[in-house]
Amino acid sequence: MIQSLNKDQLQSLSKFRLVSECTDALIKVSGTSLVKTEKLKVVLMSLQEYLALPSLKVAASIFVKRYSFFILMHFYALSVWRKRLRLSAEDIELEVGNERERLWIPSFYASAVLYEMVPQANHLSSLEAIIETHIAPIFHQLQSLTNIPQKVMWENLYVYVKWMYEQLLKDDTLASIHKSIQADYDYLMDEAQGASFGTVHNPFKQFHSLQGKRQTCCYSYCMEKKKYCSNCPILNDQKEEKRNESNVSRAI
């Protein structure tokens, strides 16, 4: 039976930037623009211009990092509530408000959020469906439009998925369901097959084995503040080069 999330549940999803009331946002992007290639290109071009990014490829990477929070809503609802959200990209509007405008950090507006309960027998397939329905198609569009490597996008998303599940497993109020949350986390990180991701292998599995070491650069250093992420492989390579140079100097 299809039902609507209640006020408390909507509030819980607000941590992933869900809003249920329209704001006076300076920038609004219809979710339908995300599922049609030509309209998605316009969104990326607008993002590129707004943040003064050097290419559409960089814009695509930044977009994936922002869009990841929409994906987290789905994983959270399924792992914590056993609810499958009936909320597609077409059902939302991205709204960028005043305080976040310079970083283009959107909220996700939906007038209502519907769901259906998921029986245990369908739980794993529902996890896979989130990937197949809400992630893989848009990643393929982004790659087609910008030539951004799939690996960059999957690692961008992986960072947020990992963060969310680790937070859930630290939450004492969820102690009674930690075992099932851990099972979902393990499935996504290790057991899910590549076919669900539209790839040969599960991309999360490779990243997870590196224990926090990032393989790809998300291009955040191309933004206005030109800051590298703390685990950026470029930054780490530079540090390694300096260490090697220092060791050589001492040896001489």
Short mmCIF file of C-alpha atoms in Angstrom, two decimals:
data_model
loop_
_atom_site.label_atom_id
_atom_site.label_comp_id
_atom_site.label_asym_id
_atom_site.label_seq_id
_atom_site.Cartn_x
_atom_site.Cartn_y
_atom_site.Cartn_z
CA MET A 1 0.00 0.00 0.00
CA ILE A 2 1.34 3.41 -0.98
CA GLN A 3 1.38 6.02 1.79
CA SER A 4 2.91 9.43 2.51
CA LEU A 5 5.76 10.06 4.92
CA ASN A 6 4.65 11.82 8.07
CA LYS A 7 6.04 15.07 9.42
CA ASP A 8 8.65 13.41 11.66
CA GLN A 9 9.91 11.25 8.82
CA LEU A 10 10.20 14.24 6.51
CA GLN A 11 12.15 15.98 9.25
CA SER A 12 14.51 13.02 9.46
CA LEU A 13 15.22 13.32 5.74
CA SER A 14 15.93 17.03 6.07
CA LYS A 15 19.49 16.07 7.04
CA PHE A 16 19.82 15.12 3.37
CA ARG A 17 18.45 18.53 2.34
CA LEU A 18 14.89 17.46 1.68
CA VAL A 19 12.40 20.31 2.08
CA SER A 20 8.62 20.05 1.90
CA GLU A 21 7.86 23.73 1.43
CA CYS A 22 8.91 26.00 -1.40
CA THR A 23 11.58 28.53 -0.55
CA ASP A 24 12.55 31.87 -2.03
CA ALA A 25 15.55 30.23 -3.66
CA LEU A 26 17.53 32.26 -6.15
CA ILE A 27 18.05 29.22 -8.37
CA LYS A 28 15.46 26.54 -9.09
CA VAL A 29 16.03 23.51 -11.31
CA SER A 30 13.16 21.24 -12.27
CA GLY A 31 13.88 17.58 -11.65
CA THR A 32 12.63 16.77 -15.13
CA SER A 33 15.75 18.54 -16.42
CA LEU A 34 17.87 15.80 -14.88
CA VAL A 35 16.37 12.92 -16.85
CA LYS A 36 16.52 14.44 -20.33
CA THR A 37 19.97 14.64 -21.85
CA GLU A 38 19.70 18.02 -23.55
CA LYS A 39 18.12 19.65 -20.50
CA LEU A 40 20.75 18.10 -18.24
CA LYS A 41 23.42 19.65 -20.45
CA VAL A 42 21.82 23.07 -19.91
CA VAL A 43 21.92 22.49 -16.14
CA LEU A 44 25.62 21.60 -16.32
CA MET A 45 26.39 24.62 -18.49
CA SER A 46 24.61 26.84 -15.99
CA LEU A 47 26.52 25.25 -13.10
CA GLN A 48 29.80 25.65 -14.97
CA GLU A 49 29.16 29.33 -15.59
CA TYR A 50 27.85 30.01 -12.09
CA LEU A 51 30.87 28.48 -10.33
CA ALA A 52 33.35 29.61 -13.01
CA LEU A 53 34.45 26.02 -13.61
CA PRO A 54 36.91 25.20 -16.39
CA SER A 55 34.86 22.47 -18.07
CA LEU A 56 31.60 20.56 -18.16
CA LYS A 57 33.49 17.55 -16.82
CA VAL A 58 34.26 19.42 -13.62
CA ALA A 59 30.66 20.63 -13.46
CA ALA A 60 29.47 17.03 -13.75
CA SER A 61 31.64 15.94 -10.84
CA ILE A 62 30.40 18.77 -8.61
CA PHE A 63 26.83 17.98 -9.65
CA VAL A 64 27.23 14.32 -8.63
CA LYS A 65 28.47 15.36 -5.19
CA ARG A 66 25.37 17.50 -4.72
CA TYR A 67 22.97 14.93 -6.21
CA SER A 68 24.37 12.25 -3.88
CA PHE A 69 22.22 13.55 -1.03
CA PHE A 70 19.09 12.72 -3.00
CA ILE A 71 20.40 9.16 -3.26
CA LEU A 72 21.14 9.00 0.47
CA MET A 73 17.46 9.64 1.21
CA HIS A 74 16.57 6.43 -0.56
CA PHE A 75 19.21 4.31 1.15
CA TYR A 76 18.32 5.79 4.55
CA ALA A 77 14.59 5.14 4.17
CA LEU A 78 15.18 1.56 3.09
CA SER A 79 17.84 0.66 5.67
CA VAL A 80 16.26 2.42 8.67
CA TRP A 81 12.52 2.24 7.97
CA ARG A 82 12.28 -0.60 5.44
CA LYS A 83 10.47 1.86 3.21
CA ARG A 84 11.01 2.23 -0.53
CA LEU A 85 10.55 5.87 -1.47
CA ARG A 86 8.48 6.51 -4.54
CA LEU A 87 10.42 9.65 -5.28
CA SER A 88 12.14 10.06 -8.63
CA ALA A 89 14.23 12.93 -9.92
CA GLU A 90 11.17 14.07 -11.85
CA ASP A 91 9.29 14.55 -8.56
CA ILE A 92 11.71 17.06 -7.09
CA GLU A 93 12.97 20.58 -7.63
CA LEU A 94 16.52 21.61 -6.80
CA GLU A 95 16.57 24.91 -4.94
CA VAL A 96 19.71 26.89 -4.18
CA GLY A 97 19.12 29.42 -1.42
CA ASN A 98 20.94 32.59 -0.47
CA GLU A 99 23.27 31.17 2.16
CA ARG A 100 24.54 28.39 -0.09
CA GLU A 101 24.41 30.07 -3.45
CA ARG A 102 28.15 30.49 -3.98
CA LEU A 103 28.77 26.78 -3.60
CA TRP A 104 25.63 25.73 -5.52
CA ILE A 105 24.40 23.48 -2.72
CA PRO A 106 20.75 22.67 -3.44
CA SER A 107 17.87 21.58 -1.28
CA PHE A 108 15.48 19.02 -2.76
CA TYR A 109 11.91 20.22 -2.70
CA ALA A 110 9.06 17.72 -2.91
CA SER A 111 5.47 18.62 -2.08
CA ALA A 112 4.90 15.09 -0.77
CA VAL A 113 6.98 11.95 -0.45
CA LEU A 114 5.27 8.62 -1.01
CA TYR A 115 6.55 5.22 0.03
CA GLU A 116 5.69 1.55 0.21
CA MET A 117 6.83 -0.98 2.77
CA VAL A 118 9.34 -3.54 1.52
CA PRO A 119 9.00 -7.19 2.54
CA GLN A 120 12.22 -8.87 3.62
CA ALA A 121 12.22 -11.07 0.54
CA ASN A 122 12.50 -7.99 -1.68
CA HIS A 123 14.92 -6.00 0.44
CA LEU A 124 18.16 -6.64 -1.44
CA SER A 125 16.53 -6.19 -4.81
CA SER A 126 15.20 -2.85 -3.54
CA LEU A 127 18.74 -1.76 -2.65
CA GLU A 128 19.81 -2.67 -6.17
CA ALA A 129 16.81 -0.85 -7.63
CA ILE A 130 17.99 2.42 -6.07
CA ILE A 131 21.24 2.09 -7.99
CA GLU A 132 19.62 0.94 -11.20
CA THR A 133 16.85 3.55 -11.18
CA HIS A 134 18.28 6.69 -9.59
CA ILE A 135 22.03 6.49 -10.17
CA ALA A 136 23.28 4.46 -13.13
CA PRO A 137 21.11 6.17 -15.80
CA ILE A 138 22.11 9.70 -14.84
CA PHE A 139 25.77 8.70 -14.55
CA HIS A 140 25.65 7.36 -18.11
CA GLN A 141 24.10 10.62 -19.28
CA LEU A 142 26.77 12.66 -17.53
CA GLN A 143 29.54 10.58 -19.04
CA SER A 144 28.03 10.91 -22.50
CA LEU A 145 27.72 14.69 -22.15
CA THR A 146 31.07 15.48 -20.53
CA ASN A 147 33.35 12.45 -20.90
CA ILE A 148 33.77 12.34 -17.12
CA PRO A 149 35.12 8.94 -16.04
CA GLN A 150 32.53 6.70 -14.43
CA LYS A 151 35.07 5.94 -11.73
CA VAL A 152 35.11 9.58 -10.58
CA MET A 153 31.32 9.68 -10.24
CA TRP A 154 31.08 6.37 -8.43
CA GLU A 155 33.80 7.37 -5.98
CA ASN A 156 32.10 10.73 -5.36
CA LEU A 157 28.92 8.87 -4.43
CA TYR A 158 30.79 6.17 -2.51
CA VAL A 159 32.25 8.76 -0.12
CA TYR A 160 28.78 9.92 0.89
CA VAL A 161 27.25 6.44 1.10
CA LYS A 162 30.12 5.31 3.32
CA TRP A 163 29.72 8.38 5.52
CA MET A 164 25.98 7.84 5.95
CA TYR A 165 26.16 4.17 6.90
CA GLU A 166 29.03 4.76 9.31
CA GLN A 167 26.97 7.48 11.00
CA LEU A 168 23.98 5.16 11.27
CA LEU A 169 26.13 2.46 12.84
CA LYS A 170 27.34 4.95 15.47
CA ASP A 171 23.80 6.06 16.33
CA ASP A 172 22.83 4.45 19.65
CA THR A 173 19.14 5.14 19.02
CA LEU A 174 19.35 2.69 16.12
CA ALA A 175 21.17 -0.02 18.09
CA SER A 176 18.27 -2.46 17.71
CA ILE A 177 18.65 -2.44 13.92
CA HIS A 178 22.43 -2.06 13.65
CA LYS A 179 22.73 -5.66 12.48
CA SER A 180 20.43 -5.13 9.51
CA ILE A 181 22.01 -1.75 8.71
CA GLN A 182 25.43 -3.41 8.71
CA ALA A 183 24.09 -6.11 6.40
CA ASP A 184 22.88 -3.48 3.93
CA TYR A 185 26.21 -1.68 4.11
CA ASP A 186 28.14 -4.89 3.52
CA TYR A 187 25.91 -5.78 0.60
CA LEU A 188 26.44 -2.44 -1.12
CA MET A 189 30.17 -2.40 -0.46
CA ASP A 190 30.99 -5.99 -1.28
CA GLU A 191 28.22 -8.31 -2.38
CA ALA A 192 26.16 -6.35 -4.92
CA GLN A 193 27.02 -7.34 -8.47
CA GLY A 194 28.40 -4.98 -11.09
CA ALA A 195 25.31 -5.40 -13.25
CA SER A 196 23.31 -3.29 -10.79
CA PHE A 197 25.79 -0.46 -11.29
CA GLY A 198 25.83 -0.87 -15.05
CA THR A 199 29.48 -1.89 -14.78
CA VAL A 200 31.47 -5.12 -14.92
CA HIS A 201 32.42 -4.99 -11.24
CA ASN A 202 30.95 -3.37 -8.14
CA PRO A 203 32.82 -0.01 -8.03
CA PHE A 204 32.17 0.44 -4.30
CA LYS A 205 34.07 -2.77 -3.53
CA GLN A 206 37.32 -1.47 -4.99
CA PHE A 207 37.08 1.87 -3.19
CA HIS A 208 36.12 0.24 0.11
CA SER A 209 39.23 -1.93 0.10
CA LEU A 210 41.45 1.18 0.16
CA GLN A 211 40.28 2.23 3.65
CA GLY A 212 39.79 5.94 3.06
CA LYS A 213 42.42 6.48 0.37
CA ARG A 214 40.79 8.14 -2.61
CA GLN A 215 41.70 6.85 -6.08
CA THR A 216 40.28 9.64 -8.22
CA CYS A 217 40.18 13.43 -7.98
CA CYS A 218 36.74 15.03 -7.73
CA TYR A 219 38.05 18.32 -9.22
CA SER A 220 36.90 20.41 -6.24
CA TYR A 221 40.21 22.26 -6.42
CA CYS A 222 38.92 23.80 -9.67
CA MET A 223 36.32 25.78 -7.74
CA GLU A 224 36.79 29.40 -6.68
CA LYS A 225 38.55 28.66 -3.38
CA LYS A 226 40.83 26.13 -5.10
CA LYS A 227 40.95 23.84 -2.07
CA TYR A 228 41.96 20.20 -2.26
CA CYS A 229 40.03 17.56 -0.33
CA SER A 230 42.03 16.15 2.59
CA ASN A 231 42.22 12.74 0.91
CA CYS A 232 42.79 14.03 -2.64
CA PRO A 233 45.16 11.70 -4.54
CA ILE A 234 46.82 14.72 -6.19
CA LEU A 235 47.60 16.25 -2.81
CA ASN A 236 48.78 12.93 -1.44
CA ASP A 237 51.03 12.41 -4.48
CA GLN A 238 52.55 15.85 -3.90
CA LYS A 239 53.19 15.00 -0.24
CA GLU A 240 54.78 11.71 -1.26
CA GLU A 241 57.05 13.50 -3.73
CA LYS A 242 58.17 15.93 -1.03
CA ARG A 243 58.89 13.06 1.36
CA ASN A 244 60.93 11.30 -1.30
CA GLU A 245 62.86 14.49 -2.07
CA SER A 246 63.54 14.95 1.63
CA ASN A 247 64.76 11.37 1.98
CA VAL A 248 67.07 11.80 -1.02
CA SER A 249 68.47 15.03 0.44
CA ARG A 250 69.22 13.34 3.76
CA ALA A 251 70.84 10.43 1.97
CA ILE A 252 73.12 12.80 0.06
#
